[in-house]
Amino acid sequence: MHDVRVAGAGLTAFGHSPERTSRDLFSEATIAAFDDGGVSREDVDALLYGNFMGELSEHQGHHGPLMAEAAGVQAPATRYESACASSGTAVRDAVMRIRNGEDDVVLVGGAERMTNLGTAGATEALAIAADDLWEVRAGMTFPGAYALMAQAYFDEYGGEHEDLAHIAVKNHENALTNEKAQYQSAIEVADVLEAPPVSEPLGLYDSCPISDGAAAVVLVSDEYAAEHGLDAPVSISGTGQGGDRMALHDREFLARSPAARDAGEEAYADAGIDAGDVDVAEVHDCFTIAEVLAIEALDLESVGEGISAARDGRTTADGETPVNLSGGLKAKGHPVGATGASQIAELAALLSGDHPNSEFVPDATTGVAHNAGGTVASATVHVLEVSDQ
Amino acid sequence: MSDDESEVQDAGFDEWLDAAEADEAYALECPNDHGSLPPRRVCPECGATELEEVPLPGTGEIETFTVTHVPTPAFEEDAPYATAVARFGPVRVTGQVVGVNLETVENGLEVELEITVSETTGERVLGFSPI
């Protein structure tokens, strides 16, 4: 089996740029990724591209070849759609293609244009990641779905809104030095508690923003990296994917994410590590409660304990296992199709010492990235490790 | 949905709403006693293809709920409203809690199905009314 290395990565700024098309965003991210990696566009064997709502926001389907053009690569290109886990699933397939010897160089990434839809339009577009007949038509929104999980969590394991507020505060704090982040501003617990309600108990500051942005990562085989003398110290050593029933009400658990647990167990086993080896994590915190469910599913916290992790400092920058040093979706932003690939980019930078927050994890060798789709009916997990070339 | 297409039904789902309006709501059950909601030809739990309609119990119990203040455009004039997941025998269902002061919605509340309409669109909405 061929090892897979992160040769280069590029991100646009995440934020509010309603005039920019996804092809423009993705083009910018790929230029940065190729510049970073020193890999020739001509060597790209395939483009795997994540996008969720292109039909609704841009009246555009068939993104694959369009994005290959935007990236300037002559390679077959495929769009991956798994709601907010779109580029996480693209990364997973890219890893498998390189591992099995099919490809040496894969450009993987994603983009999303969202803010041109406005809040109501984006809320509607995001909602279709849920079951249209049984959830959306009953008035369920995405914040609403996570609010149902938050309420179920409080009921089953305890905790309150103030615990969740500490997660938002932590992730804003982490984003202060991330120049790509949508929000580079500190907030306080009181700000979260006093913010307008979106879907109770979740308020405006429990929710990630609506974002435009793109991410691109160049993945290469070990052999390719050696042949071309690439500086690529981080490898993707584990990959996993889990699935669950579409509608929240059809799940066994309302306050857990079995799809993420399955994905995590598979990725840990694949990499030959366990949760205790994880030094740093980027998890899918589209809402504050989502971070709780994620770190419990990844076994970084016991079930029922994740709610207190940020409040008690276990997942803060100076904690035992920092979570979302990039600022997370909450503060970095969440252009949904770009998110999974952006987590790989942030984690690789953190592990190789190239991230503004690398100082908090100077000895880190192992990181984990968790990307969730819908109310976690889809989940991918990747293990990244610093390894000898 | 445009007005021109408003006559087009969603096979399996609109029939279920019709049945619920007639107090004849049902779940699907496979030979292994897994419950699910229509439209469905295959049990999502075990893959069995022999699904039988079984009547839903008349009352359910709310297991989790939220009050939504920022809705999709289809519920713009309905907000704020409560959405809940309630257990009815072999299945859970998501619905809007209607005819109730939102502050009194709580887990454990007993409800019955009530098909209502969106104030915004006039479309039918699966609802729960407290008993």
Short mmCIF file of C-alpha atoms in Angstrom, two decimals:
data_model
loop_
_atom_site.label_atom_id
_atom_site.label_comp_id
_atom_site.label_asym_id
_atom_site.label_seq_id
_atom_site.Cartn_x
_atom_site.Cartn_y
_atom_site.Cartn_z
CA MET A 1 0.00 0.00 0.00
CA HIS A 2 1.21 3.49 -0.82
CA ASP A 3 1.36 6.12 1.91
CA VAL A 4 -0.45 9.37 1.22
CA ARG A 5 1.16 12.71 1.89
CA VAL A 6 -0.19 16.23 2.04
CA ALA A 7 2.04 18.04 -0.46
CA GLY A 8 0.25 21.38 -0.54
CA ALA A 9 -2.84 23.13 0.68
CA GLY A 10 -4.60 26.38 -0.03
CA LEU A 11 -7.59 28.22 1.37
CA THR A 12 -9.41 31.35 0.39
CA ALA A 13 -10.47 33.63 3.17
CA PHE A 14 -13.78 32.33 4.51
CA GLY A 15 -16.49 34.92 4.85
CA HIS A 16 -18.90 37.21 3.10
CA SER A 17 -18.16 37.66 -0.58
CA PRO A 18 -21.52 37.22 -2.31
CA GLU A 19 -20.24 38.40 -5.66
CA ARG A 20 -17.66 35.64 -6.00
CA THR A 21 -18.50 32.49 -7.94
CA SER A 22 -17.38 29.11 -6.68
CA ARG A 23 -15.14 28.74 -9.72
CA ASP A 24 -13.36 31.95 -8.73
CA LEU A 25 -13.05 30.83 -5.12
CA PHE A 26 -11.79 27.36 -6.01
CA SER A 27 -9.33 28.75 -8.53
CA GLU A 28 -7.76 30.92 -5.83
CA ALA A 29 -7.49 28.00 -3.41
CA THR A 30 -5.83 25.77 -6.00
CA ILE A 31 -3.27 28.41 -6.95
CA ALA A 32 -2.28 28.59 -3.29
CA ALA A 33 -2.17 24.80 -3.00
CA PHE A 34 0.06 24.34 -6.04
CA ASP A 35 2.33 27.19 -4.96
CA ASP A 36 2.57 25.65 -1.49
CA GLY A 37 3.29 22.13 -2.68
CA GLY A 38 5.62 22.63 -5.58
CA VAL A 39 3.60 20.07 -7.53
CA SER A 40 3.05 20.58 -11.24
CA ARG A 41 -0.55 20.87 -12.41
CA GLU A 42 0.35 18.52 -15.26
CA ASP A 43 0.96 15.70 -12.81
CA VAL A 44 -2.55 15.75 -11.40
CA ASP A 45 -4.28 12.43 -12.10
CA ALA A 46 -7.73 13.36 -10.81
CA LEU A 47 -9.75 16.14 -9.24
CA LEU A 48 -12.24 15.21 -6.53
CA TYR A 49 -14.38 18.20 -5.64
CA GLY A 50 -16.93 18.72 -2.87
CA ASN A 51 -19.94 20.98 -3.22
CA PHE A 52 -23.42 20.87 -1.75
CA MET A 53 -25.76 23.62 -2.90
CA GLY A 54 -24.42 24.72 -6.27
CA GLU A 55 -27.73 24.13 -8.05
CA LEU A 56 -29.52 26.40 -5.61
CA SER A 57 -26.94 29.13 -5.11
CA GLU A 58 -25.46 29.32 -8.60
CA HIS A 59 -27.83 27.44 -10.89
CA GLN A 60 -24.90 25.20 -11.64
CA GLY A 61 -24.67 21.44 -11.77
CA HIS A 62 -21.86 19.30 -13.18
CA HIS A 63 -19.14 21.07 -11.22
CA GLY A 64 -16.33 18.57 -11.89
CA PRO A 65 -15.05 19.70 -15.29
CA LEU A 66 -15.77 23.34 -14.52
CA MET A 67 -13.52 23.18 -11.47
CA ALA A 68 -10.79 21.31 -13.35
CA GLU A 69 -10.77 24.29 -15.74
CA ALA A 70 -10.70 26.71 -12.84
CA ALA A 71 -7.74 24.84 -11.37
CA GLY A 72 -5.96 24.57 -14.71
CA VAL A 73 -5.68 20.80 -14.61
CA GLN A 74 -6.30 18.40 -17.49
CA ALA A 75 -7.69 15.55 -15.45
CA PRO A 76 -10.95 13.71 -14.96
CA ALA A 77 -12.98 15.47 -12.30
CA THR A 78 -15.87 14.36 -10.15
CA ARG A 79 -18.12 16.23 -7.78
CA TYR A 80 -18.82 14.74 -4.36
CA GLU A 81 -22.01 15.64 -2.56
CA SER A 82 -22.52 14.48 1.02
CA ALA A 83 -24.04 17.66 2.42
CA CYS A 84 -21.54 19.33 4.75
CA ALA A 85 -19.25 16.28 4.52
CA SER A 86 -18.87 16.67 0.76
CA SER A 87 -15.15 17.33 0.67
CA GLY A 88 -14.47 14.95 3.57
CA THR A 89 -15.79 12.14 1.41
CA ALA A 90 -13.75 13.49 -1.51
CA VAL A 91 -10.59 13.37 0.64
CA ARG A 92 -11.37 9.81 1.65
CA ASP A 93 -11.68 8.67 -1.95
CA ALA A 94 -8.53 10.56 -2.89
CA VAL A 95 -6.64 8.71 -0.15
CA MET A 96 -7.93 5.37 -1.35
CA ARG A 97 -7.07 6.07 -4.99
CA ILE A 98 -3.47 6.87 -4.08
CA ARG A 99 -3.20 3.95 -1.70
CA ASN A 100 -4.29 1.42 -4.24
CA GLY A 101 -1.87 2.75 -6.82
CA GLU A 102 -4.51 4.13 -9.13
CA ASP A 103 -3.21 7.70 -8.89
CA ASP A 104 -0.02 9.43 -7.73
CA VAL A 105 -1.32 12.98 -7.45
CA VAL A 106 -4.88 13.93 -6.59
CA LEU A 107 -6.21 17.45 -6.25
CA VAL A 108 -9.02 17.37 -3.70
CA GLY A 109 -11.05 20.20 -2.30
CA GLY A 110 -14.32 21.99 -2.40
CA ALA A 111 -16.07 25.31 -2.53
CA GLU A 112 -19.39 26.80 -1.59
CA ARG A 113 -21.10 30.03 -2.46
CA MET A 114 -23.77 30.76 0.13
CA THR A 115 -24.09 34.36 1.21
CA ASN A 116 -25.67 35.45 -2.09
CA LEU A 117 -28.74 33.47 -0.98
CA GLY A 118 -29.28 35.59 2.11
CA THR A 119 -30.10 34.12 5.52
CA ALA A 120 -33.53 32.77 4.57
CA GLY A 121 -32.32 31.32 1.29
CA ALA A 122 -29.28 29.70 2.86
CA THR A 123 -31.43 28.31 5.70
CA GLU A 124 -33.69 26.75 3.08
CA ALA A 125 -30.78 25.40 1.05
CA LEU A 126 -29.10 23.86 4.10
CA ALA A 127 -32.36 22.33 5.27
CA ILE A 128 -32.49 20.02 2.27
CA ALA A 129 -29.67 18.02 3.83
CA ALA A 130 -32.47 16.70 6.07
CA ASP A 131 -35.40 14.47 5.06
CA ASP A 132 -37.63 16.71 2.97
CA LEU A 133 -40.89 14.83 3.50
CA TRP A 134 -40.67 14.13 7.21
CA GLU A 135 -38.42 16.88 8.60
CA VAL A 136 -38.25 19.94 6.37
CA ARG A 137 -42.01 19.97 5.74
CA ALA A 138 -42.58 19.93 9.48
CA GLY A 139 -40.60 23.16 9.73
CA MET A 140 -37.32 21.70 10.83
CA THR A 141 -34.28 23.79 9.96
CA PHE A 142 -30.67 22.79 10.44
CA PRO A 143 -30.18 24.80 13.60
CA GLY A 144 -33.52 23.28 14.63
CA ALA A 145 -32.23 19.75 14.13
CA TYR A 146 -29.13 20.41 16.22
CA ALA A 147 -31.30 22.12 18.81
CA LEU A 148 -33.35 18.91 19.04
CA MET A 149 -30.11 17.05 19.68
CA ALA A 150 -28.96 19.62 22.24
CA GLN A 151 -32.24 19.38 24.13
CA ALA A 152 -32.06 15.57 24.04
CA TYR A 153 -28.47 15.74 25.29
CA PHE A 154 -29.36 18.00 28.22
CA ASP A 155 -32.24 15.68 29.08
CA GLU A 156 -30.11 12.55 28.96
CA TYR A 157 -26.71 13.65 30.25
CA GLY A 158 -27.23 17.06 31.81
CA GLY A 159 -25.56 20.35 30.94
CA GLU A 160 -26.94 23.70 29.95
CA HIS A 161 -26.59 26.47 27.43
CA GLU A 162 -23.78 28.07 29.40
CA ASP A 163 -21.63 24.95 28.89
CA LEU A 164 -22.15 25.25 25.15
CA ALA A 165 -21.29 28.94 25.29
CA HIS A 166 -17.76 28.06 26.40
CA ILE A 167 -17.28 26.16 23.12
CA ALA A 168 -18.16 29.23 21.08
CA VAL A 169 -15.88 31.40 23.21
CA LYS A 170 -13.00 28.93 22.80
CA ASN A 171 -13.34 28.68 19.04
CA HIS A 172 -13.53 32.45 18.58
CA GLU A 173 -10.41 32.76 20.73
CA ASN A 174 -8.60 30.24 18.54
CA ALA A 175 -9.50 32.14 15.37
CA LEU A 176 -7.96 35.42 16.52
CA THR A 177 -4.71 34.71 14.68
CA ASN A 178 -6.23 32.84 11.71
CA GLU A 179 -6.17 35.36 8.89
CA LYS A 180 -8.49 33.17 6.79
CA ALA A 181 -11.17 33.06 9.48
CA GLN A 182 -14.52 34.77 9.04
CA TYR A 183 -14.50 36.04 12.61
CA GLN A 184 -11.27 37.19 14.22
CA SER A 185 -12.97 38.64 17.25
CA ALA A 186 -13.19 37.48 20.84
CA ILE A 187 -16.57 36.88 22.44
CA GLU A 188 -17.63 36.19 26.01
CA VAL A 189 -19.98 33.69 27.55
CA ALA A 190 -22.49 36.46 28.20
CA ASP A 191 -22.50 37.38 24.50
CA VAL A 192 -23.52 33.83 23.61
CA LEU A 193 -26.21 33.65 26.27
CA GLU A 194 -27.68 37.03 25.32
CA ALA A 195 -27.60 36.55 21.55
CA PRO A 196 -30.91 36.31 19.67
CA PRO A 197 -32.34 32.78 19.72
CA VAL A 198 -32.23 30.79 16.47
CA SER A 199 -33.68 27.48 17.61
CA GLU A 200 -33.78 27.19 21.36
CA PRO A 201 -31.54 26.46 23.18
CA LEU A 202 -29.21 27.50 20.33
CA GLY A 203 -28.71 31.17 19.61
CA LEU A 204 -26.87 33.18 17.00
CA TYR A 205 -23.48 32.63 18.66
CA ASP A 206 -24.03 28.88 18.96
CA SER A 207 -24.22 28.72 15.19
CA CYS A 208 -21.55 28.83 12.53
CA PRO A 209 -21.93 31.66 10.04
CA ILE A 210 -23.09 31.43 6.45
CA SER A 211 -19.88 31.56 4.45
CA ASP A 212 -18.32 31.71 1.03
CA GLY A 213 -15.00 30.00 0.54
CA ALA A 214 -12.89 27.27 -0.96
CA ALA A 215 -10.20 24.81 0.06
CA ALA A 216 -7.78 22.75 -2.02
CA VAL A 217 -5.29 20.08 -1.00
CA VAL A 218 -2.72 18.31 -3.17
CA LEU A 219 -2.29 14.71 -2.04
CA VAL A 220 0.57 12.61 -3.39
CA SER A 221 1.96 9.13 -2.96
CA ASP A 222 5.06 8.62 -0.85
CA GLU A 223 6.95 7.61 -3.97
CA TYR A 224 5.96 10.76 -5.83
CA ALA A 225 7.02 12.92 -2.87
CA ALA A 226 10.41 11.17 -2.73
CA GLU A 227 11.00 11.35 -6.49
CA HIS A 228 10.26 15.05 -6.57
CA GLY A 229 12.01 15.95 -3.34
CA LEU A 230 8.86 17.42 -1.85
CA ASP A 231 8.74 18.83 1.64
CA ALA A 232 5.67 16.92 2.83
CA PRO A 233 6.10 15.85 6.44
CA VAL A 234 2.41 15.10 7.10
CA SER A 235 0.73 11.93 5.92
CA ILE A 236 -2.90 10.85 6.03
CA SER A 237 -2.53 7.56 7.83
CA GLY A 238 -6.13 6.71 8.56
CA THR A 239 -9.49 7.16 6.90
CA GLY A 240 -12.97 6.15 7.95
CA GLN A 241 -16.57 6.81 7.01
CA GLY A 242 -19.82 6.15 8.80
CA GLY A 243 -23.46 6.45 7.93
CA ASP A 244 -26.77 6.66 9.73
CA ARG A 245 -30.45 7.02 8.98
CA MET A 246 -31.37 10.27 7.25
CA ALA A 247 -34.02 11.60 9.62
CA LEU A 248 -33.03 12.33 13.19
CA HIS A 249 -36.21 10.68 14.47
CA ASP A 250 -35.26 7.39 12.80
CA ARG A 251 -32.00 7.11 14.76
CA GLU A 252 -31.40 4.92 17.74
CA PHE A 253 -29.86 7.88 19.59
CA LEU A 254 -31.01 11.50 19.57
CA ALA A 255 -27.97 12.72 21.50
CA ARG A 256 -25.12 10.74 19.98
CA SER A 257 -23.51 10.42 16.56
CA PRO A 258 -22.95 6.73 15.75
CA ALA A 259 -21.89 7.55 12.17
CA ALA A 260 -19.01 9.61 13.53
CA ARG A 261 -18.14 6.90 16.04
CA ASP A 262 -18.00 4.30 13.26
CA ALA A 263 -15.90 6.62 11.09
CA GLY A 264 -13.54 7.35 13.98
CA GLU A 265 -13.08 3.71 14.96
CA GLU A 266 -12.36 2.81 11.35
CA ALA A 267 -9.87 5.65 10.92
CA TYR A 268 -8.09 4.91 14.21
CA ALA A 269 -7.78 1.21 13.35
CA ASP A 270 -6.60 2.10 9.86
CA ALA A 271 -3.85 4.31 11.28
CA GLY A 272 -3.06 1.89 14.10
CA ILE A 273 -3.71 4.45 16.81
CA ASP A 274 -6.33 5.02 19.48
CA ALA A 275 -7.98 8.13 20.82
CA GLY A 276 -5.29 8.47 23.48
CA ASP A 277 -2.72 9.14 20.77
CA VAL A 278 -4.56 12.16 19.39
CA ASP A 279 -2.72 15.41 20.12
CA VAL A 280 -5.02 17.84 18.33
CA ALA A 281 -8.40 17.68 16.57
CA GLU A 282 -10.40 19.63 14.04
CA VAL A 283 -14.06 18.67 14.41
CA HIS A 284 -17.29 19.68 12.74
CA ASP A 285 -18.72 22.30 15.10
CA CYS A 286 -21.47 23.70 12.87
CA PHE A 287 -23.30 24.32 16.15
CA THR A 288 -21.80 24.30 19.62
CA ILE A 289 -23.59 21.03 20.51
CA ALA A 290 -22.06 19.43 17.40
CA GLU A 291 -18.58 19.77 18.91
CA VAL A 292 -19.78 17.94 22.02
CA LEU A 293 -21.22 15.07 19.99
CA ALA A 294 -18.07 14.94 17.83
CA ILE A 295 -15.50 14.70 20.60
CA GLU A 296 -17.59 12.03 22.33
CA ALA A 297 -17.95 10.07 19.09
CA LEU A 298 -14.19 10.29 18.56
CA ASP A 299 -13.67 8.95 22.08
CA LEU A 300 -11.71 12.06 23.05
CA GLU A 301 -14.32 12.43 25.81
CA SER A 302 -16.59 9.89 27.46
CA VAL A 303 -20.27 10.01 26.52
CA GLY A 304 -21.89 12.64 28.72
CA GLU A 305 -18.57 14.36 29.53
CA GLY A 306 -17.97 16.29 26.31
CA ILE A 307 -20.32 19.04 27.39
CA SER A 308 -17.83 20.24 30.03
CA ALA A 309 -14.63 19.85 27.97
CA ALA A 310 -14.33 23.47 26.84
CA ARG A 311 -15.62 24.93 30.10
CA ASP A 312 -13.08 22.94 32.11
CA GLY A 313 -10.24 23.67 29.71
CA ARG A 314 -9.59 20.19 28.35
CA THR A 315 -10.12 21.24 24.73
CA THR A 316 -8.88 24.84 24.89
CA ALA A 317 -5.63 25.84 23.18
CA ASP A 318 -3.67 25.19 26.35
CA GLY A 319 -5.66 22.07 27.25
CA GLU A 320 -4.72 18.43 27.02
CA THR A 321 -6.21 17.95 23.54
CA PRO A 322 -6.90 21.24 21.79
CA VAL A 323 -9.98 21.09 19.57
CA ASN A 324 -10.53 23.45 16.65
CA LEU A 325 -7.37 25.51 16.93
CA SER A 326 -8.33 26.91 13.51
CA GLY A 327 -11.40 28.51 15.06
CA GLY A 328 -13.58 25.67 13.84
CA LEU A 329 -16.62 26.13 11.65
CA LYS A 330 -17.95 28.42 14.36
CA ALA A 331 -15.38 31.18 13.89
CA LYS A 332 -13.41 30.16 10.82
CA GLY A 333 -16.64 29.84 8.83
CA HIS A 334 -18.45 27.02 7.08
CA PRO A 335 -18.63 27.16 3.28
CA VAL A 336 -20.09 23.68 3.45
CA GLY A 337 -18.51 22.01 0.41
CA ALA A 338 -15.07 23.31 1.38
CA THR A 339 -15.12 22.43 5.06
CA GLY A 340 -13.76 18.85 5.08
CA ALA A 341 -10.79 19.73 2.91
CA SER A 342 -10.14 22.92 4.89
CA GLN A 343 -9.89 20.85 8.07
CA ILE A 344 -7.16 18.73 6.43
CA ALA A 345 -5.34 21.90 5.40
CA GLU A 346 -5.53 23.41 8.90
CA LEU A 347 -4.49 20.19 10.62
CA ALA A 348 -1.54 19.62 8.28
CA ALA A 349 -0.37 23.18 8.97
CA LEU A 350 -0.79 22.69 12.72
CA LEU A 351 1.23 19.47 12.68
CA SER A 352 4.01 20.79 10.47
CA GLY A 353 4.48 23.92 12.56
CA ASP A 354 3.19 26.28 9.87
CA HIS A 355 0.02 27.44 11.62
CA PRO A 356 -0.23 30.54 13.84
CA ASN A 357 -1.53 28.23 16.56
CA SER A 358 1.16 25.56 16.12
CA GLU A 359 2.79 27.04 19.22
CA PHE A 360 0.04 25.41 21.30
CA VAL A 361 0.90 21.95 19.99
CA PRO A 362 4.69 22.08 19.53
CA ASP A 363 5.22 18.34 20.04
CA ALA A 364 2.08 17.14 18.28
CA THR A 365 2.55 14.22 15.91
CA THR A 366 -1.01 13.00 15.51
CA GLY A 367 -4.17 14.87 14.57
CA VAL A 368 -7.70 13.91 13.68
CA ALA A 369 -10.19 15.64 11.37
CA HIS A 370 -13.93 15.00 11.63
CA ASN A 371 -16.38 16.17 8.97
CA ALA A 372 -20.13 15.60 9.34
CA GLY A 373 -22.97 15.77 6.84
CA GLY A 374 -26.56 16.53 7.72
CA THR A 375 -27.43 15.73 11.30
CA VAL A 376 -24.51 13.30 11.02
CA ALA A 377 -26.15 10.86 8.63
CA SER A 378 -22.73 11.04 6.95
CA ALA A 379 -19.36 11.35 8.64
CA THR A 380 -15.74 11.05 7.64
CA VAL A 381 -12.73 10.95 9.94
CA HIS A 382 -9.09 11.24 8.92
CA VAL A 383 -5.94 10.70 10.95
CA LEU A 384 -2.95 12.84 10.05
CA GLU A 385 0.53 12.07 11.33
CA VAL A 386 3.93 13.65 11.07
CA SER A 387 6.14 10.91 9.69
CA ASP A 388 9.60 10.40 8.23
CA GLN A 389 9.80 10.73 4.49
CA MET B 1 -43.81 23.95 -5.66
CA SER B 2 -45.53 26.15 -8.23
CA ASP B 3 -49.31 26.45 -8.25
CA ASP B 4 -49.49 24.55 -11.52
CA GLU B 5 -47.98 21.53 -9.90
CA SER B 6 -49.91 21.72 -6.66
CA GLU B 7 -52.09 18.82 -7.71
CA VAL B 8 -49.09 16.52 -7.93
CA GLN B 9 -48.84 14.34 -4.86
CA ASP B 10 -45.86 12.67 -3.26
CA ALA B 11 -46.71 8.99 -3.50
CA GLY B 12 -46.83 7.39 -0.09
CA PHE B 13 -46.40 10.61 1.89
CA ASP B 14 -49.55 12.50 0.94
CA GLU B 15 -51.56 9.32 1.39
CA TRP B 16 -50.14 9.07 4.89
CA LEU B 17 -51.18 12.66 5.65
CA ASP B 18 -54.67 11.82 4.30
CA ALA B 19 -54.80 8.82 6.60
CA ALA B 20 -53.61 10.85 9.57
CA GLU B 21 -56.33 13.44 8.89
CA ALA B 22 -58.84 10.60 9.05
CA ASP B 23 -57.33 9.42 12.36
CA GLU B 24 -55.96 6.36 10.59
CA ALA B 25 -52.22 7.08 10.76
CA TYR B 26 -50.03 4.03 10.38
CA ALA B 27 -46.47 2.82 10.55
CA LEU B 28 -44.87 0.12 8.45
CA GLU B 29 -43.68 -3.01 10.16
CA CYS B 30 -41.48 -5.78 8.81
CA PRO B 31 -41.61 -9.46 9.90
CA ASN B 32 -38.80 -8.67 12.38
CA ASP B 33 -40.95 -6.01 14.09
CA HIS B 34 -38.90 -3.04 12.87
CA GLY B 35 -41.08 0.03 12.55
CA SER B 36 -40.61 2.72 9.91
CA LEU B 37 -42.48 5.50 8.13
CA PRO B 38 -43.65 5.45 4.51
CA PRO B 39 -42.99 5.78 1.61
CA ARG B 40 -40.86 2.67 1.80
CA ARG B 41 -40.64 -0.69 0.08
CA VAL B 42 -37.76 -2.05 2.11
CA CYS B 43 -37.19 -2.19 5.87
CA PRO B 44 -34.23 0.15 6.45
CA GLU B 45 -33.15 -1.93 9.44
CA CYS B 46 -32.99 -5.45 7.98
CA GLY B 47 -33.85 -5.20 4.29
CA ALA B 48 -37.06 -7.20 4.56
CA THR B 49 -39.46 -6.41 1.73
CA GLU B 50 -42.68 -7.63 3.33
CA LEU B 51 -43.91 -4.47 5.01
CA GLU B 52 -47.29 -4.30 6.67
CA GLU B 53 -49.28 -1.24 7.69
CA VAL B 54 -49.98 -1.19 11.42
CA PRO B 55 -52.09 1.49 13.12
CA LEU B 56 -50.20 4.07 15.14
CA PRO B 57 -51.23 4.45 18.76
CA GLY B 58 -53.50 7.46 19.27
CA THR B 59 -51.06 9.21 21.57
CA GLY B 60 -47.34 9.83 21.52
CA GLU B 61 -44.80 11.32 23.87
CA ILE B 62 -42.42 14.18 23.12
CA GLU B 63 -38.80 13.09 23.44
CA THR B 64 -37.11 16.33 22.40
CA PHE B 65 -38.20 19.74 21.15
CA THR B 66 -37.02 23.17 20.09
CA VAL B 67 -38.60 26.56 19.48
CA THR B 68 -37.46 27.89 16.12
CA HIS B 69 -37.16 31.65 15.62
CA VAL B 70 -35.29 31.63 12.30
CA PRO B 71 -37.34 29.51 9.89
CA THR B 72 -37.04 28.55 6.26
CA PRO B 73 -39.05 30.84 3.91
CA ALA B 74 -41.87 28.24 3.90
CA PHE B 75 -42.53 29.00 7.58
CA GLU B 76 -41.71 32.69 7.68
CA GLU B 77 -45.11 33.71 9.07
CA ASP B 78 -45.33 30.73 11.41
CA ALA B 79 -42.27 31.56 13.52
CA PRO B 80 -41.70 31.23 16.35
CA TYR B 81 -42.99 27.68 16.49
CA ALA B 82 -42.10 24.52 18.35
CA THR B 83 -40.80 21.45 16.54
CA ALA B 84 -40.62 18.17 18.40
CA VAL B 85 -39.71 14.54 17.96
CA ALA B 86 -42.38 12.32 19.49
CA ARG B 87 -42.55 8.57 19.96
CA PHE B 88 -45.67 6.82 18.66
CA GLY B 89 -45.33 3.10 19.31
CA PRO B 90 -42.85 1.59 16.84
CA VAL B 91 -41.74 4.91 15.30
CA ARG B 92 -40.69 8.43 16.17
CA VAL B 93 -42.12 11.32 14.16
CA THR B 94 -41.05 14.97 13.72
CA GLY B 95 -43.84 17.52 13.93
CA GLN B 96 -44.87 21.03 14.87
CA VAL B 97 -46.46 21.39 18.27
CA VAL B 98 -49.71 23.30 17.75
CA GLY B 99 -52.41 24.81 19.94
CA VAL B 100 -50.13 25.35 22.89
CA ASN B 101 -48.24 28.09 24.68
CA LEU B 102 -44.67 27.49 23.48
CA GLU B 103 -43.30 27.86 26.99
CA THR B 104 -45.25 24.83 28.18
CA VAL B 105 -43.77 22.39 25.66
CA GLU B 106 -41.59 19.86 27.46
CA ASN B 107 -40.14 16.41 27.14
CA GLY B 108 -42.62 13.77 28.21
CA LEU B 109 -45.62 15.80 27.04
CA GLU B 110 -48.39 13.57 25.67
CA VAL B 111 -49.59 14.53 22.21
CA GLU B 112 -51.77 13.33 19.37
CA LEU B 113 -51.26 13.82 15.66
CA GLU B 114 -52.96 16.83 14.15
CA ILE B 115 -52.41 17.67 10.51
CA THR B 116 -52.38 21.44 10.30
CA VAL B 117 -51.34 23.97 7.64
CA SER B 118 -48.47 26.41 7.31
CA GLU B 119 -49.64 29.98 7.83
CA THR B 120 -47.10 31.01 5.24
CA THR B 121 -47.83 28.63 2.37
CA GLY B 122 -51.10 26.92 3.24
CA GLU B 123 -49.38 23.56 2.74
CA ARG B 124 -50.21 20.71 5.09
CA VAL B 125 -47.91 20.29 8.06
CA LEU B 126 -47.56 17.31 10.36
CA GLY B 127 -48.46 18.59 13.79
CA PHE B 128 -48.78 17.43 17.39
CA SER B 129 -51.43 18.74 19.74
CA PRO B 130 -51.12 18.22 23.47
CA ILE B 131 -53.83 16.08 25.03
#
